[in-house]
Structures are given as structure tokens and as C-alpha cells.
Short mmCIF file of C-alpha atoms and ligand atoms in Angstrom, two decimals:
data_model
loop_
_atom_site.label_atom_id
_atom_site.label_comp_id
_atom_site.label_asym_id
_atom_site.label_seq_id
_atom_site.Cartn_x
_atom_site.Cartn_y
_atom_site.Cartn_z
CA UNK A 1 0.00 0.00 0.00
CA UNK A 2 2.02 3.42 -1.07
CA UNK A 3 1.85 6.27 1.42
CA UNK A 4 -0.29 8.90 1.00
CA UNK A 5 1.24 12.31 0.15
CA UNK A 6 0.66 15.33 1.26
CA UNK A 7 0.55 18.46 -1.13
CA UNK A 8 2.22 22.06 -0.28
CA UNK A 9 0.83 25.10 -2.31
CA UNK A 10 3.96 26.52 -4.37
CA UNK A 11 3.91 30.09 -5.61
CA UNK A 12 5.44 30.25 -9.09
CA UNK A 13 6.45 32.78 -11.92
CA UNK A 14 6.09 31.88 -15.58
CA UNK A 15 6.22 33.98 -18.79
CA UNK A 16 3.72 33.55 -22.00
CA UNK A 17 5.63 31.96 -24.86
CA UNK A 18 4.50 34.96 -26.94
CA UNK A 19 7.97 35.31 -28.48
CA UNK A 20 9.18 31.70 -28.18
CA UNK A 21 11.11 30.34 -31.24
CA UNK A 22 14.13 28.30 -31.99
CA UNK A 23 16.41 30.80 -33.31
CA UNK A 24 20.00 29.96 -32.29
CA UNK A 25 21.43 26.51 -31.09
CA UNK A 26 23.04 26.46 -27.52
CA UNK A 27 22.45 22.87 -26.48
CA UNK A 28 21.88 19.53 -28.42
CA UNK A 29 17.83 19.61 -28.90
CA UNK A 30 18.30 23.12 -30.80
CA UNK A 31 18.10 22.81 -34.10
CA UNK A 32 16.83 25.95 -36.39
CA UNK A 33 16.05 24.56 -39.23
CA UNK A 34 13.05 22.28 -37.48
CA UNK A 35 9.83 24.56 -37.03
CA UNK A 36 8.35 25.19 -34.21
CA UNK A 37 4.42 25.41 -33.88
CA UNK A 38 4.25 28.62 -32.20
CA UNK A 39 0.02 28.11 -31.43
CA UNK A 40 0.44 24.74 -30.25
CA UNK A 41 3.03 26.54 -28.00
CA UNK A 42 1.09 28.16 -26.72
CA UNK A 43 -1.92 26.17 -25.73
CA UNK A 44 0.66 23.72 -24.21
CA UNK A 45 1.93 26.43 -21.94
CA UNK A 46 -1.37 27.72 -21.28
CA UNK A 47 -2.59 24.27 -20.08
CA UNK A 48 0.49 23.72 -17.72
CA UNK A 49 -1.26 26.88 -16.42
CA UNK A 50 -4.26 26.03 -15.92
CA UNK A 51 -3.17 22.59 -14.27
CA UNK A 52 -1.14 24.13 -11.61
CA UNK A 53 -3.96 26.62 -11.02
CA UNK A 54 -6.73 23.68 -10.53
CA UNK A 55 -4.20 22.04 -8.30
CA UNK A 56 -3.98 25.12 -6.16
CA UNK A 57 -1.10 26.78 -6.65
CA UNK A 58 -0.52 30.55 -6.76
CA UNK A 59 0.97 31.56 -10.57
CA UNK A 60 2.30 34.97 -11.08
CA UNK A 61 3.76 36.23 -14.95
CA UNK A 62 6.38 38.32 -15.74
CA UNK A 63 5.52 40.34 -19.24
CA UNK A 64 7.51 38.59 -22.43
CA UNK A 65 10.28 40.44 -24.16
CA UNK A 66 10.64 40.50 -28.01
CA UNK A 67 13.93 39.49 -28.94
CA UNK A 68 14.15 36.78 -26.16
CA UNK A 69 12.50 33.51 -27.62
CA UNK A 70 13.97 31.56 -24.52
CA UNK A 71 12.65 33.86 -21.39
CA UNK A 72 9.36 31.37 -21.32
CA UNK A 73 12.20 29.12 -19.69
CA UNK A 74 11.67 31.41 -16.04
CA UNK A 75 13.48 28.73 -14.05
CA UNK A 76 16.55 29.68 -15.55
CA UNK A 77 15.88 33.38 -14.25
CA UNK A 78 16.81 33.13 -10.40
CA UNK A 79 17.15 30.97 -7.56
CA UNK A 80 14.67 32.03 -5.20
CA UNK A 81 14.91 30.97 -1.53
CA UNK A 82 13.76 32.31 1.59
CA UNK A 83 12.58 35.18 -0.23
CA UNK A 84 16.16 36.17 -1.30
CA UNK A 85 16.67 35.70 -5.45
CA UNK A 86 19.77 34.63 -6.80
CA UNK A 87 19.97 36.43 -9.98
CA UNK A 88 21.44 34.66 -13.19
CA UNK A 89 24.70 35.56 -15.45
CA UNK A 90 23.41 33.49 -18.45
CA UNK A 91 26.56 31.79 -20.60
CA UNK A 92 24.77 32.33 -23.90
CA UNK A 93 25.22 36.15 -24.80
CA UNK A 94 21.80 35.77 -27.07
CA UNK A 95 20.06 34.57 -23.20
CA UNK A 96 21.89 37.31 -21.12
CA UNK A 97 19.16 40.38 -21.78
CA UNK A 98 16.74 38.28 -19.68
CA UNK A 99 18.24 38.88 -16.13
CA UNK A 100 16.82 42.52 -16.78
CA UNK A 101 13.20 41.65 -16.90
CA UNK A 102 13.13 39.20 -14.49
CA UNK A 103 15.23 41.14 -12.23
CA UNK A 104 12.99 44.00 -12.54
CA UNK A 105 9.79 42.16 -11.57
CA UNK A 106 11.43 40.44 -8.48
CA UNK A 107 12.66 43.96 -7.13
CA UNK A 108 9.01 45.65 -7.79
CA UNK A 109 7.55 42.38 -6.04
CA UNK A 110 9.31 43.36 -3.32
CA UNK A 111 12.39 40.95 -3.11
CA UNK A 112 16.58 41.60 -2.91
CA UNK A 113 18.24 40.57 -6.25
CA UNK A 114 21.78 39.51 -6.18
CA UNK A 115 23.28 40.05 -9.44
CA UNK A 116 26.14 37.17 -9.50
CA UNK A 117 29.35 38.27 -10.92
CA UNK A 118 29.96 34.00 -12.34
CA UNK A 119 27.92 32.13 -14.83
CA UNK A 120 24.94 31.10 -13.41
CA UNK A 121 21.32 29.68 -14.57
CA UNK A 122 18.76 30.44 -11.85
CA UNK A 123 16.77 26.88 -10.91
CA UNK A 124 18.54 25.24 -14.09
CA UNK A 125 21.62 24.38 -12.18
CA UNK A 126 20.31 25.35 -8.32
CA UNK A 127 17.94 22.42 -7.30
CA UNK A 128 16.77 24.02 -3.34
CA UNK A 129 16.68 20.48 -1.90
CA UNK A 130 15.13 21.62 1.90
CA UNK A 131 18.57 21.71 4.05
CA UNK A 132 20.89 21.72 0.89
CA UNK A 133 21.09 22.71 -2.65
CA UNK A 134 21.68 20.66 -5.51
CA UNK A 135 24.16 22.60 -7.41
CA UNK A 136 25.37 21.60 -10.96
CA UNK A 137 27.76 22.44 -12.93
CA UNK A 138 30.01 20.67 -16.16
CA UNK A 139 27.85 23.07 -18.91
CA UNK A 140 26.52 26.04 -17.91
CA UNK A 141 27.18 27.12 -14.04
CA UNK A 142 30.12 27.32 -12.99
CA UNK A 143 31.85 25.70 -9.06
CA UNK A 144 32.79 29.86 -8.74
CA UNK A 145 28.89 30.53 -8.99
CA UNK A 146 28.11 27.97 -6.36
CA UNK A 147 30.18 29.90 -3.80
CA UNK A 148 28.66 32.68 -4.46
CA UNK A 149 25.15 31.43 -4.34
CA UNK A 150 26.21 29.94 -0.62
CA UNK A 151 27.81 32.98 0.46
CA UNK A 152 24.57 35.24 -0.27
CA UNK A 153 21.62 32.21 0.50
CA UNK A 154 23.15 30.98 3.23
CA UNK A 155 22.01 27.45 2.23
CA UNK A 156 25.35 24.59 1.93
CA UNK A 157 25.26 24.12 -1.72
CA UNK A 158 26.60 21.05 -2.92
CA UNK A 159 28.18 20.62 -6.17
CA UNK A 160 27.14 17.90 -8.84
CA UNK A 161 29.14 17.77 -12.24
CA UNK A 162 26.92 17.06 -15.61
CA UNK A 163 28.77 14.86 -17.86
CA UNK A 164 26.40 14.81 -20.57
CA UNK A 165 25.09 17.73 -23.63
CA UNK A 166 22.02 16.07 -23.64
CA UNK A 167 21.77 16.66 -19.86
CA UNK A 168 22.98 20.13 -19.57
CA UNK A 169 21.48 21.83 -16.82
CA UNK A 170 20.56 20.00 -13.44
CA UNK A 171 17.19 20.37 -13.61
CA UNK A 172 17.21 17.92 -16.90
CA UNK A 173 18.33 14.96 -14.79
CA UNK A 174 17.07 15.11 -11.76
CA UNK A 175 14.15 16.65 -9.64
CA UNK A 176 13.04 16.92 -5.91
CA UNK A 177 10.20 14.84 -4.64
CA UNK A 178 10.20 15.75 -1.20
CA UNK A 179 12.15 18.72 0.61
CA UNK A 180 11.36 18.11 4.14
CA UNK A 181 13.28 15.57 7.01
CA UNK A 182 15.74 13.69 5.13
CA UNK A 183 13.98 14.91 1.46
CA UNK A 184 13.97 12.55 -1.42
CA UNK A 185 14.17 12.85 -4.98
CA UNK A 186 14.79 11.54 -8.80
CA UNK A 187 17.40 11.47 -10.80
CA UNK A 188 19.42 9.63 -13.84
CA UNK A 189 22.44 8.66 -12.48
CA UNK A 190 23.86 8.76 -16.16
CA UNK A 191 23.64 12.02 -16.49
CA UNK A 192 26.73 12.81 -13.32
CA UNK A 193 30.17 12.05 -12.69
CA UNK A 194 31.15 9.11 -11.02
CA UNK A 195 32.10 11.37 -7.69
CA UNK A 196 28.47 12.72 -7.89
CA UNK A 197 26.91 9.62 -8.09
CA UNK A 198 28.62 9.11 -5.32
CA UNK A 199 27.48 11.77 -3.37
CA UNK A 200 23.45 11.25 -4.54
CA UNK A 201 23.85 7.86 -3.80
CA UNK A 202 25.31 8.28 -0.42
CA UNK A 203 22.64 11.77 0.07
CA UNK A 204 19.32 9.51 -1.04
CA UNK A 205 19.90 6.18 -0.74
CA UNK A 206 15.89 5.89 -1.59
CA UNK A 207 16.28 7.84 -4.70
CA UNK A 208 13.78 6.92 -7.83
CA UNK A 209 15.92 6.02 -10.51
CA UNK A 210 15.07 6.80 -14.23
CA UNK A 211 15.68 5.37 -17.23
CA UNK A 212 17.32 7.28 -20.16
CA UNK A 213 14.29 6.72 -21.69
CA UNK A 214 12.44 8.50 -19.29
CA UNK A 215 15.32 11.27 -18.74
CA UNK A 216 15.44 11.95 -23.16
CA UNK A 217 11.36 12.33 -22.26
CA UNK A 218 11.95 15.05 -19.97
CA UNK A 219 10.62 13.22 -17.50
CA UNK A 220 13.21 14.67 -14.96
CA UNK A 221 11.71 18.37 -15.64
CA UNK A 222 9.22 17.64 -13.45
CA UNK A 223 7.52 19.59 -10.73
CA UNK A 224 5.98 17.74 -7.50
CA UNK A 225 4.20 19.76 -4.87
CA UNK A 226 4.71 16.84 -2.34
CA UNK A 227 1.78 15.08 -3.99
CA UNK A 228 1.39 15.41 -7.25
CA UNK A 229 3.99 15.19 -10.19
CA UNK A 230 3.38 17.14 -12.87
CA UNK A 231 5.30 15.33 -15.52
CA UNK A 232 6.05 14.85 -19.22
CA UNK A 233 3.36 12.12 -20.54
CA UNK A 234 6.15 10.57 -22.68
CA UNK A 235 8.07 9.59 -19.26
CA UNK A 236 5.90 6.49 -18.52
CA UNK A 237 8.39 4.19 -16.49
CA UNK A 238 9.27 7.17 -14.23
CA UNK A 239 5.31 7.80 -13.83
CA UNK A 240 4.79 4.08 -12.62
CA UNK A 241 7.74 4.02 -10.51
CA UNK A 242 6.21 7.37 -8.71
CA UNK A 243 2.79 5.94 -8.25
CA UNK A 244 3.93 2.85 -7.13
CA UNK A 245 5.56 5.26 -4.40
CA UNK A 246 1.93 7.20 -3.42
CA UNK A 247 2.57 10.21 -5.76
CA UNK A 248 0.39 11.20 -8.54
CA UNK A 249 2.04 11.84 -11.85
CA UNK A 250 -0.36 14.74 -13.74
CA UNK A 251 0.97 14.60 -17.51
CA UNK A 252 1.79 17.79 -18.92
CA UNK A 253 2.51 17.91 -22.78
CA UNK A 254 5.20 20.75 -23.41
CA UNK A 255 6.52 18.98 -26.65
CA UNK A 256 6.84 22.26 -28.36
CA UNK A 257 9.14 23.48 -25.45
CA UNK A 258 11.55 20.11 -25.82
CA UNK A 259 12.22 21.83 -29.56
CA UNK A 260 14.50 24.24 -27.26
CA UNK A 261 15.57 21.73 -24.77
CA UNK A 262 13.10 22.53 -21.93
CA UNK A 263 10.45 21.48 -20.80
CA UNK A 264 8.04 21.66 -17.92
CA UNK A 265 10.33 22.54 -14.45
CA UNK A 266 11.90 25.08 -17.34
CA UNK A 267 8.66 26.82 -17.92
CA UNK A 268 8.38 26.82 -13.89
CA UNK A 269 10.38 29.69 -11.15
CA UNK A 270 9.20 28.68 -7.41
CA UNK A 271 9.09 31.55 -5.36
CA UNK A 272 10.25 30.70 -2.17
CA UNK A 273 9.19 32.97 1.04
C1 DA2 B 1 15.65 22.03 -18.05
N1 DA2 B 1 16.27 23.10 -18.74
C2 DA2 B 1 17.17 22.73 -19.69
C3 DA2 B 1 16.07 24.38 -18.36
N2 DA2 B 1 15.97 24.63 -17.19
N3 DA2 B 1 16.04 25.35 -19.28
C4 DA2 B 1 15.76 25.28 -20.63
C5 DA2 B 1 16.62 26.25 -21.37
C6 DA2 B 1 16.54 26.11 -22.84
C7 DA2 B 1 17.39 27.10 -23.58
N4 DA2 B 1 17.21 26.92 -24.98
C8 DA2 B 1 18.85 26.98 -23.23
O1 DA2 B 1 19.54 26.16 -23.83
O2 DA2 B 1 19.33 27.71 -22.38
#
């Protein structure tokens, strides 16, 4: 008999794919020349909407840029935590106008933006995991970025290298299923280092394991309010395996989004208070 979760309402910050496109390639799912349908798009993000609305969570939007087909992917924004936002330093130079938006919105909402001085992408690479985060780093953020994100959060931040493209931000490979007492979570073990397998192994020894199959799904962008999972339909296995362990997976289609390697966490900045 699996246990019965228990939800926690998240407040989240999204941004309309009004602008989205695939216009430049800066990780392996990019490619150009492959359209994208821009009003299926957009009915896929505006159901993930919806969905996290009916399941009672609070969803705030910060107003799309022209110019900036990736700034629908607000988790790559800011790490938010105890109210306090970790600003990014994006490594593409076409991605680095977005910090200004974003950064605008969290300052008139009221919050402290750091503006880190290393490459760093928000809730891409920073995984809050309750007493720790989940830091990575091999593509995009860099160990130097992790300091700094310690130094001003005041959270221990530990380090996990990506080995690979396909897997290039944290948030691709792994997600958190529970962030209270000892936390739990699920991950690819693929997608790290041999030292960071390590370290999950030895951090959640009651981790859910997924397939690459699941992980190439996106099945690993997932978001899970302590109850439900709202997940990429194509990740099946992962699904069962969650179910089996009293969650309940919600499928979310964002196959438009995978186009630009993202997909639903990516469309998805927690706000912390
Ligand atoms: C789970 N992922 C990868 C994210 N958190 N963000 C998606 C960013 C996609 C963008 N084209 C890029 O390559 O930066």
C-alpha cells in the first residue's frame, strides 16, 4: 500500500511563450532549421497553467520580451529561496538580456536581487533540496557561482558535475520529490560524474531512478508539490515508478518546449518565502 502524500501550495512565476522560437542553437535539442508550432506553444503552456492553477497553486507572470525567444524558460531566471533571489549571469550572450526583466519584476515584487558576478542559470543548475542545494555544474554554471550562491543564501550548496550535452542543466536529470526531514528525490544517475553519483547515492539512498528513456522524455523536468507530479506524458516508467511510491504523476505535454531543450520545471520559477 504506497503512502499517501501530502501536497504544499507553491507560488510560481512563468512567462507567455509569446515570443518563443528556436532561433540559435546552444544545447543539443536546438536545431533551427526544425519549425516550431508557435500556437500549439502556446496552448501547451497555457494548459500547464491552468493545471497548476486547478491544483492550487498561486501563478504569477512576468511580461515577455521580443527578442528573447527563450525567457518562457523562467526557471533559468533566479534561484529564489527564503525570499532572497539569486539572480542569473546566463553563458549564452543571445540569453543574457533576460536577467533585466526578471530582475525587474522580483525587485518591484518586493524581493533583494543579487546580481552574480559568475555564470549562473537560476533553478537550471540550483535544485533548493530543503537543508541543501543541488548545485550543478560541467555546462553552464560554474563551481565559482556555487560559492557565491552559498555565500549570499546561506544554504550549503553542494556541487554535482553534468557529464552529458544532452543533460545540460541539473534540472534535466534530476528533480526533488520531497524537501522536508531527510527529502527525497529523482534522478538519472547517467547524467553525473562518477564522484556525484557518489554523493546522490550516499545523500538519497531511496532515490527513484530513471531510465534514459524517461530522462530523453523530460521526464526529470518535473515539478511535484509533495503530492502530485506534474510530468512529461512521454516519461511512462518514471510515472509508474512514482505511483507505485503514493505520488500522482499529472501529464503535462510541453513537446513544443523540448524543440528548445526545456520542458516543464523550465517553464516553472518557485518563489520561495
Ligand atoms: C531544463 N532546462 C534545460 C532548463 N531549465 N532550461 C531550458 C533552457 C533552454 C534554452 N534553450 C537553453 O539552452 O538555455
Amino acid at each position: 500500500m504506497p503512502e499517501s502524500r501530502v501536497p504544499r501550495r507553491r507560488r510560481f512565476l512563468v512567462c507567455e511563450p509569446r515570443h518563443f522560437a528556436v532561433q540559435y542553437a546552444i544545447n543539443p535539442w536546438m536545431r533551427p532549421d526544425v519549425p516550431v508550432d508557435v500556437s500549439l506553444a502556446q496552448a501547451q503552456w497555457h494548459e500547464l497553467i491552468g493545471v497548476y492553477r486547478t491544483h492550487g497553486h498561486t501563478v504569477d507572470t512576468v511580461e515577455p520580451v521580443p527578442g528573447l525567444p527563450d525567457m518562457v524558460f523562467a526557471a533559468n531566471a533566479a534561484v529564489v529561496v527564503g525570499g532572497r533571489v539569486f539572480g542569473s549571469l546566463f553563458k549564452a550572450p543571445e540569453r543574457r538580456p533576460e536577467s533585466l526583466p526578471y530582475d525587474t519584476w522580483f525587485k518591484s515584487a518586493g524581493h533583494d536581487v543579487y546580481r552574480p558576478e559568475s555564470v549562473c542559470e537560476g533553478e537550471g543548475d540550483f535544485v533548493p533540496a530543503g537543508r541543501w542545494i543541488l548545485a550543478g555544474t560541467g555546462f553552464r554554471t560554474t563551481r565559482e557561482a556555487h560559492r557565491e550562491a552559498q555565500e549570499y543564501l546561506g544554504v550549503p550548496v553542494i556541487g554535482l558535475t553534468l557529464t552529458d550535452p544532452y543533460f545540460y542543466h541539473l534540472d534535466t536529470a534530476l528533480f526533488v520529490l520531497d524537501d522536508e526531514g531527510e527529502g527525497n528525490i529523482a534522478y538519472y544517475p547517467e547524467a553525473f560524474s562518477p564522484g556525484s553519483r557518489e554523493v546522490l547515492a550516499r545523500l538519497y539512498p531511496d532515490a527513484v531512478l530513471a531510465t534514459r528513456e524517461d530522462a530523453t522524455a523530460f521526464g526529470l523536468n518535473s515539478v511535484c508539490d509533495g503530492r502530485h507530479v506534474f510530468i512529461s506524458p512521454g516519461a511512462t516508467a518514471l510515472a509508474e515508478q512514482l505511483a507505485d511510491r503514493g505520488y500522482v504523476p499529472v501529464p503535462v505535454d510541453l513537446s513544443e518546449f523540448h524543440k528548445a531543450g526545456g520542458g516543464i520545471k523550465c517553464c516553472t520559477q518557485e518563489i520561495r518565502s
